[in-house]
Amino acid sequence: MADDPAGAGHAHGHTAGANAGMLGWALALTATYLVAEVVGGFWFNSLALLSDAAHMLTDVAALVIALMAIRLGRRAADERRTFGYRRLEILAAAFNAVLLFAIAVYVLVEAIRRFADPEPVQSWGMLAVASIGLVVNLASMRLLTAGKDASFNVKGAYLEVWADMVGSVGVILGALAIRFTGWTWVDPVVAVGIGLWVLPRTWILLRDTTNVLLEGVPARLTLTEVRSAIAAVEGVDGLHDLHVWSMANDDVSCTMHVTLAEDADPDVVRKAVADVMGRRFAIEHVTIQTEGASEPCDGGEHLHA
């Protein structure tokens, strides 16, 4: 049973097209607000607004890189890149995570400076800009929600917009506190809080993308469970060289060497194992090599399912 590259390409292309549309609208909203927030941050002298703008900048970068990765990822496999370009999505998401860490360090350093030397903040302007930002973030989150579980890039952009939404709420509360108490130190406190809020989520994204780049087993799977399912197939006497990895979070592949029980039919066993992998683990790209108990591992027979 052979792979259906055309069908797989159609499915991936359809998903990529939908994601590109959502990312495009989110980018337009986010980029427009970024300009307004940077101007407002300097105009009203608010570090919290500038901190939020810094995260908004990473949102814009994430969305631009994600769109580029999706368009390049649509390119077909060629003689040099037999898996195509889908791994670009993972590289882009990893870059976004690193960028977020760098922004958090900058905000922390600037906040320490402001604690030592407080500066006046125009709270009403800060409040107005943050309120607009909250609306923009909620709209962008709505656009990205549908695709966040199917793409690391969309997930990364969604997490950053989600963090910015929380940041906008924090800036609004900080502006109100400054307006009614006069405590200007609230501004750098909110800025640091935004950074600390986003870092754990950034770490999760970096961890997941690193696992894909290292061709690790996808988080939703365990090799122990996969081995047990294969061992339970009639005609399987042993299993070795089992590898499970993904090119992206929705594109899992698997290869294995299966030792056949005596008198087992290789074609029947291969088809049964492929069926288990697809039905139980949603792994459609499977390469199975079968060999007799006394045969050396010399290439054997292959099945693509």
GROMACS .gro file of C-alpha atoms in nm:
model
  305
    1MET     CA    1   0.000   0.000   0.000
    2ALA     CA    2   0.171   0.318  -0.117
    3ASP     CA    3   0.177   0.670   0.021
    4ASP     CA    4  -0.053   0.922  -0.146
    5PRO     CA    5   0.174   1.226  -0.181
    6ALA     CA    6  -0.082   1.417  -0.383
    7GLY     CA    7  -0.352   1.369  -0.122
    8ALA     CA    8  -0.121   1.457   0.164
    9GLY     CA    9  -0.003   1.766  -0.021
   10HIS     CA   10  -0.363   1.872  -0.079
   11ALA     CA   11  -0.447   1.838   0.291
   12HIS     CA   12  -0.136   2.022   0.403
   13GLY     CA   13  -0.193   2.290   0.139
   14HIS     CA   14  -0.552   2.342   0.251
   15THR     CA   15  -0.444   2.379   0.615
   16ALA     CA   16  -0.159   2.610   0.522
   17GLY     CA   17  -0.391   2.829   0.314
   18ALA     CA   18  -0.637   2.866   0.599
   19ASN     CA   19  -0.358   2.946   0.844
   20ALA     CA   20  -0.212   3.204   0.605
   21GLY     CA   21  -0.545   3.383   0.584
   22MET     CA   22  -0.583   3.401   0.962
   23LEU     CA   23  -0.223   3.509   1.008
   24GLY     CA   24  -0.264   3.782   0.745
   25TRP     CA   25  -0.560   3.942   0.921
   26ALA     CA   26  -0.392   3.913   1.261
   27LEU     CA   27  -0.076   4.072   1.119
   28ALA     CA   28  -0.268   4.371   0.982
   29LEU     CA   29  -0.434   4.435   1.319
   30THR     CA   30  -0.119   4.382   1.523
   31ALA     CA   31   0.112   4.592   1.306
   32THR     CA   32  -0.132   4.884   1.310
   33TYR     CA   33  -0.160   4.877   1.686
   34LEU     CA   34   0.218   4.833   1.731
   35VAL     CA   35   0.279   5.173   1.572
   36ALA     CA   36   0.017   5.334   1.797
   37GLU     CA   37   0.157   5.170   2.110
   38VAL     CA   38   0.518   5.272   2.043
   39VAL     CA   39   0.409   5.633   1.983
   40GLY     CA   40   0.192   5.624   2.294
   41GLY     CA   41   0.468   5.469   2.506
   42PHE     CA   42   0.712   5.749   2.429
   43TRP     CA   43   0.448   6.022   2.429
   44PHE     CA   44   0.310   5.926   2.770
   45ASN     CA   45   0.649   5.806   2.906
   46SER     CA   46   0.518   5.462   3.003
   47LEU     CA   47   0.762   5.172   3.034
   48ALA     CA   48   0.466   4.936   3.069
   49LEU     CA   49   0.337   5.047   2.729
   50LEU     CA   50   0.683   5.014   2.577
   51SER     CA   51   0.719   4.669   2.734
   52ASP     CA   52   0.388   4.569   2.585
   53ALA     CA   53   0.496   4.721   2.252
   54ALA     CA   54   0.815   4.514   2.263
   55HIS     CA   55   0.607   4.200   2.297
   56MET     CA   56   0.380   4.331   2.023
   57LEU     CA   57   0.688   4.366   1.803
   58THR     CA   58   0.763   3.998   1.855
   59ASP     CA   59   0.401   3.928   1.758
   60VAL     CA   60   0.452   4.111   1.430
   61ALA     CA   61   0.781   3.928   1.373
   62ALA     CA   62   0.615   3.597   1.458
   63LEU     CA   63   0.330   3.659   1.216
   64VAL     CA   64   0.558   3.774   0.931
   65ILE     CA   65   0.793   3.476   0.976
   66ALA     CA   66   0.498   3.239   1.009
   67LEU     CA   67   0.351   3.362   0.680
   68MET     CA   68   0.688   3.326   0.509
   69ALA     CA   69   0.733   2.977   0.653
   70ILE     CA   70   0.386   2.870   0.534
   71ARG     CA   71   0.446   2.998   0.182
   72LEU     CA   72   0.790   2.836   0.161
   73GLY     CA   73   0.651   2.523   0.326
   74ARG     CA   74   0.411   2.479   0.034
   75ARG     CA   75   0.704   2.421  -0.199
   76ALA     CA   76   0.726   2.062  -0.314
   77ALA     CA   77   1.009   1.830  -0.219
   78ASP     CA   78   1.303   1.836  -0.457
   79GLU     CA   79   1.627   1.648  -0.526
   80ARG     CA   80   1.807   1.816  -0.234
   81ARG     CA   81   1.522   1.842   0.020
   82THR     CA   82   1.325   1.522  -0.005
   83PHE     CA   83   1.101   1.617   0.290
   84GLY     CA   84   1.022   1.957   0.141
   85TYR     CA   85   1.038   2.279   0.343
   86ARG     CA   86   0.791   2.219   0.626
   87ARG     CA   87   1.070   2.221   0.887
   88LEU     CA   88   1.102   2.598   0.823
   89GLU     CA   89   0.792   2.638   1.039
   90ILE     CA   90   0.976   2.488   1.334
   91LEU     CA   91   1.285   2.703   1.282
   92ALA     CA   92   1.067   3.015   1.269
   93ALA     CA   93   0.882   2.924   1.589
   94ALA     CA   94   1.212   2.856   1.770
   95PHE     CA   95   1.345   3.194   1.658
   96ASN     CA   96   1.033   3.365   1.795
   97ALA     CA   97   1.084   3.201   2.135
   98VAL     CA   98   1.448   3.316   2.151
   99LEU     CA   99   1.341   3.669   2.053
  100LEU     CA  100   1.088   3.679   2.335
  101PHE     CA  101   1.356   3.583   2.588
  102ALA     CA  102   1.576   3.869   2.463
  103ILE     CA  103   1.293   4.122   2.496
  104ALA     CA  104   1.221   4.006   2.852
  105VAL     CA  105   1.585   4.070   2.951
  106TYR     CA  106   1.571   4.423   2.807
  107VAL     CA  107   1.252   4.506   2.996
  108LEU     CA  108   1.397   4.377   3.323
  109VAL     CA  109   1.709   4.594   3.288
  110GLU     CA  110   1.506   4.906   3.205
  111ALA     CA  111   1.267   4.840   3.494
  112ILE     CA  112   1.556   4.820   3.741
  113ARG     CA  113   1.678   5.158   3.614
  114ARG     CA  114   1.334   5.312   3.666
  115PHE     CA  115   1.305   5.174   4.018
  116ALA     CA  116   1.625   5.365   4.101
  117ASP     CA  117   1.518   5.676   3.912
  118PRO     CA  118   1.134   5.700   3.887
  119GLU     CA  119   0.988   5.899   3.598
  120PRO     CA  120   0.644   6.065   3.563
  121VAL     CA  121   0.381   5.878   3.363
  122GLN     CA  122   0.068   6.017   3.191
  123SER     CA  123  -0.183   5.763   3.315
  124TRP     CA  124  -0.487   5.862   3.106
  125GLY     CA  125  -0.300   5.830   2.778
  126MET     CA  126  -0.151   5.502   2.900
  127LEU     CA  127  -0.502   5.379   2.982
  128ALA     CA  128  -0.646   5.476   2.643
  129VAL     CA  129  -0.370   5.307   2.441
  130ALA     CA  130  -0.385   4.990   2.652
  131SER     CA  131  -0.763   4.968   2.613
  132ILE     CA  132  -0.733   4.981   2.235
  133GLY     CA  133  -0.463   4.715   2.258
  134LEU     CA  134  -0.692   4.487   2.455
  135VAL     CA  135  -0.954   4.501   2.179
  136VAL     CA  136  -0.692   4.434   1.909
  137ASN     CA  137  -0.545   4.139   2.101
  138LEU     CA  138  -0.886   3.982   2.159
  139ALA     CA  139  -0.964   4.011   1.786
  140SER     CA  140  -0.628   3.858   1.689
  141MET     CA  141  -0.673   3.572   1.936
  142ARG     CA  142  -1.011   3.499   1.785
  143LEU     CA  143  -0.855   3.479   1.439
  144LEU     CA  144  -0.573   3.247   1.550
  145THR     CA  145  -0.768   3.012   1.779
  146ALA     CA  146  -0.877   2.771   1.504
  147GLY     CA  147  -0.525   2.703   1.377
  148LYS     CA  148  -0.319   2.704   1.697
  149ASP     CA  149  -0.335   2.324   1.745
  150ALA     CA  150  -0.239   2.243   1.386
  151SER     CA  151   0.072   2.458   1.347
  152PHE     CA  152   0.364   2.547   1.573
  153ASN     CA  153   0.385   2.885   1.404
  154VAL     CA  154   0.020   2.967   1.462
  155LYS     CA  155   0.052   2.834   1.817
  156GLY     CA  156   0.355   3.056   1.876
  157ALA     CA  157   0.175   3.362   1.740
  158TYR     CA  158  -0.134   3.277   1.946
  159LEU     CA  159   0.071   3.247   2.266
  160GLU     CA  160   0.238   3.581   2.204
  161VAL     CA  161  -0.093   3.755   2.130
  162TRP     CA  162  -0.244   3.589   2.438
  163ALA     CA  163   0.045   3.715   2.650
  164ASP     CA  164  -0.003   4.062   2.504
  165MET     CA  165  -0.372   4.047   2.594
  166VAL     CA  166  -0.275   3.976   2.954
  167GLY     CA  167  -0.019   4.255   2.925
  168SER     CA  168  -0.286   4.499   2.808
  169VAL     CA  169  -0.498   4.414   3.111
  170GLY     CA  170  -0.196   4.469   3.334
  171VAL     CA  171  -0.124   4.807   3.175
  172ILE     CA  172  -0.488   4.913   3.219
  173LEU     CA  173  -0.480   4.821   3.589
  174GLY     CA  174  -0.142   4.993   3.627
  175ALA     CA  175  -0.271   5.311   3.462
  176LEU     CA  176  -0.569   5.321   3.696
  177ALA     CA  177  -0.343   5.268   3.997
  178ILE     CA  178  -0.110   5.550   3.890
  179ARG     CA  179  -0.403   5.782   3.818
  180PHE     CA  180  -0.565   5.742   4.159
  181THR     CA  181  -0.256   5.691   4.381
  182GLY     CA  182   0.027   5.868   4.201
  183TRP     CA  183   0.254   5.563   4.246
  184THR     CA  184   0.474   5.584   3.936
  185TRP     CA  185   0.668   5.275   4.044
  186VAL     CA  186   0.363   5.072   3.940
  187ASP     CA  187   0.466   5.127   3.575
  188PRO     CA  188   0.795   4.930   3.590
  189VAL     CA  189   0.630   4.669   3.815
  190VAL     CA  190   0.368   4.604   3.546
  191ALA     CA  191   0.643   4.590   3.283
  192VAL     CA  192   0.833   4.323   3.479
  193GLY     CA  193   0.510   4.135   3.545
  194ILE     CA  194   0.437   4.114   3.173
  195GLY     CA  195   0.783   3.969   3.110
  196LEU     CA  196   0.755   3.711   3.388
  197TRP     CA  197   0.408   3.613   3.268
  198VAL     CA  198   0.516   3.532   2.914
  199LEU     CA  199   0.844   3.351   2.990
  200PRO     CA  200   0.698   3.013   3.099
  201ARG     CA  201   0.486   2.996   2.783
  202THR     CA  202   0.787   3.092   2.575
  203TRP     CA  203   0.983   2.809   2.736
  204ILE     CA  204   0.709   2.560   2.643
  205LEU     CA  205   0.721   2.671   2.280
  206LEU     CA  206   1.103   2.653   2.272
  207ARG     CA  207   1.097   2.307   2.434
  208ASP     CA  208   0.846   2.171   2.182
  209THR     CA  209   1.023   2.312   1.877
  210THR     CA  210   1.359   2.187   2.001
  211ASN     CA  211   1.211   1.839   2.040
  212VAL     CA  212   1.101   1.847   1.675
  213LEU     CA  213   1.441   1.973   1.557
  214LEU     CA  214   1.607   1.687   1.748
  215GLU     CA  215   1.357   1.448   1.584
  216GLY     CA  216   1.226   1.346   1.924
  217VAL     CA  217   0.907   1.148   1.982
  218PRO     CA  218   0.602   1.380   1.962
  219ALA     CA  219   0.464   1.470   2.305
  220ARG     CA  220   0.132   1.296   2.243
  221LEU     CA  221   0.303   0.958   2.192
  222THR     CA  222   0.511   0.719   2.402
  223LEU     CA  223   0.737   0.455   2.248
  224THR     CA  224   0.632   0.204   2.513
  225GLU     CA  225   0.270   0.223   2.403
  226VAL     CA  226   0.365   0.205   2.035
  227ARG     CA  227   0.586  -0.101   2.095
  228SER     CA  228   0.310  -0.276   2.288
  229ALA     CA  229   0.056  -0.214   2.012
  230ILE     CA  230   0.291  -0.350   1.744
  231ALA     CA  231   0.389  -0.653   1.955
  232ALA     CA  232   0.019  -0.742   1.989
  233VAL     CA  233  -0.021  -0.778   1.612
  234GLU     CA  234  -0.052  -1.141   1.506
  235GLY     CA  235   0.261  -1.264   1.328
  236VAL     CA  236   0.499  -1.018   1.499
  237ASP     CA  237   0.773  -1.196   1.690
  238GLY     CA  238   1.003  -0.900   1.761
  239LEU     CA  239   1.067  -0.534   1.694
  240HIS     CA  240   1.379  -0.318   1.671
  241ASP     CA  241   1.504   0.009   1.519
  242LEU     CA  242   1.173   0.182   1.598
  243HIS     CA  243   1.183   0.556   1.525
  244VAL     CA  244   0.898   0.806   1.559
  245TRP     CA  245   0.945   1.174   1.475
  246SER     CA  246   0.771   1.468   1.312
  247MET     CA  247   0.854   1.728   1.048
  248ALA     CA  248   0.594   1.955   1.208
  249ASN     CA  249   0.345   1.897   1.487
  250ASP     CA  250   0.080   1.760   1.248
  251ASP     CA  251   0.310   1.545   1.031
  252VAL     CA  252   0.433   1.238   1.220
  253SER     CA  253   0.642   0.963   1.059
  254CYS     CA  254   0.758   0.621   1.178
  255THR     CA  255   1.008   0.355   1.067
  256MET     CA  256   1.068   0.010   1.217
  257HIS     CA  257   1.212  -0.338   1.165
  258VAL     CA  258   0.968  -0.618   1.246
  259THR     CA  259   1.082  -0.976   1.305
  260LEU     CA  260   0.820  -1.223   1.179
  261ALA     CA  261   0.691  -1.522   1.364
  262GLU     CA  262   0.737  -1.859   1.197
  263ASP     CA  263   0.516  -1.908   0.890
  264ALA     CA  264   0.383  -1.549   0.914
  265ASP     CA  265   0.293  -1.380   0.585
  266PRO     CA  266   0.508  -1.062   0.548
  267ASP     CA  267   0.244  -0.872   0.347
  268VAL     CA  268  -0.032  -0.950   0.595
  269VAL     CA  269   0.182  -0.849   0.893
  270ARG     CA  270   0.296  -0.525   0.735
  271LYS     CA  271  -0.059  -0.424   0.649
  272ALA     CA  272  -0.180  -0.512   0.999
  273VAL     CA  273   0.096  -0.308   1.165
  274ALA     CA  274   0.031  -0.013   0.932
  275ASP     CA  275  -0.338  -0.027   1.019
  276VAL     CA  276  -0.263  -0.019   1.392
  277MET     CA  277  -0.031   0.279   1.351
  278GLY     CA  278  -0.291   0.474   1.157
  279ARG     CA  279  -0.594   0.378   1.364
  280ARG     CA  280  -0.449   0.403   1.715
  281PHE     CA  281  -0.181   0.669   1.675
  282ALA     CA  282  -0.289   0.867   1.367
  283ILE     CA  283   0.049   0.798   1.202
  284GLU     CA  284   0.000   0.757   0.828
  285HIS     CA  285   0.362   0.786   0.711
  286VAL     CA  286   0.497   0.445   0.813
  287THR     CA  287   0.788   0.245   0.671
  288ILE     CA  288   0.796  -0.118   0.785
  289GLN     CA  289   1.080  -0.360   0.714
  290THR     CA  290   1.015  -0.728   0.783
  291GLU     CA  291   1.268  -1.005   0.838
  292GLY     CA  292   1.265  -1.367   0.952
  293ALA     CA  293   1.397  -1.460   1.295
  294SER     CA  294   1.717  -1.600   1.143
  295GLU     CA  295   1.763  -1.333   0.874
  296PRO     CA  296   2.026  -1.061   0.901
  297CYS     CA  297   1.911  -0.702   0.874
  298ASP     CA  298   2.005  -0.663   0.503
  299GLY     CA  299   1.737  -0.440   0.360
  300GLY     CA  300   1.450  -0.686   0.351
  301GLU     CA  301   1.111  -0.584   0.221
  302HIS     CA  302   0.948  -0.246   0.268
  303LEU     CA  303   0.594  -0.121   0.289
  304HIS     CA  304   0.485   0.243   0.281
  305ALA     CA  305   0.147   0.290   0.442
   0.00000   0.00000   0.00000
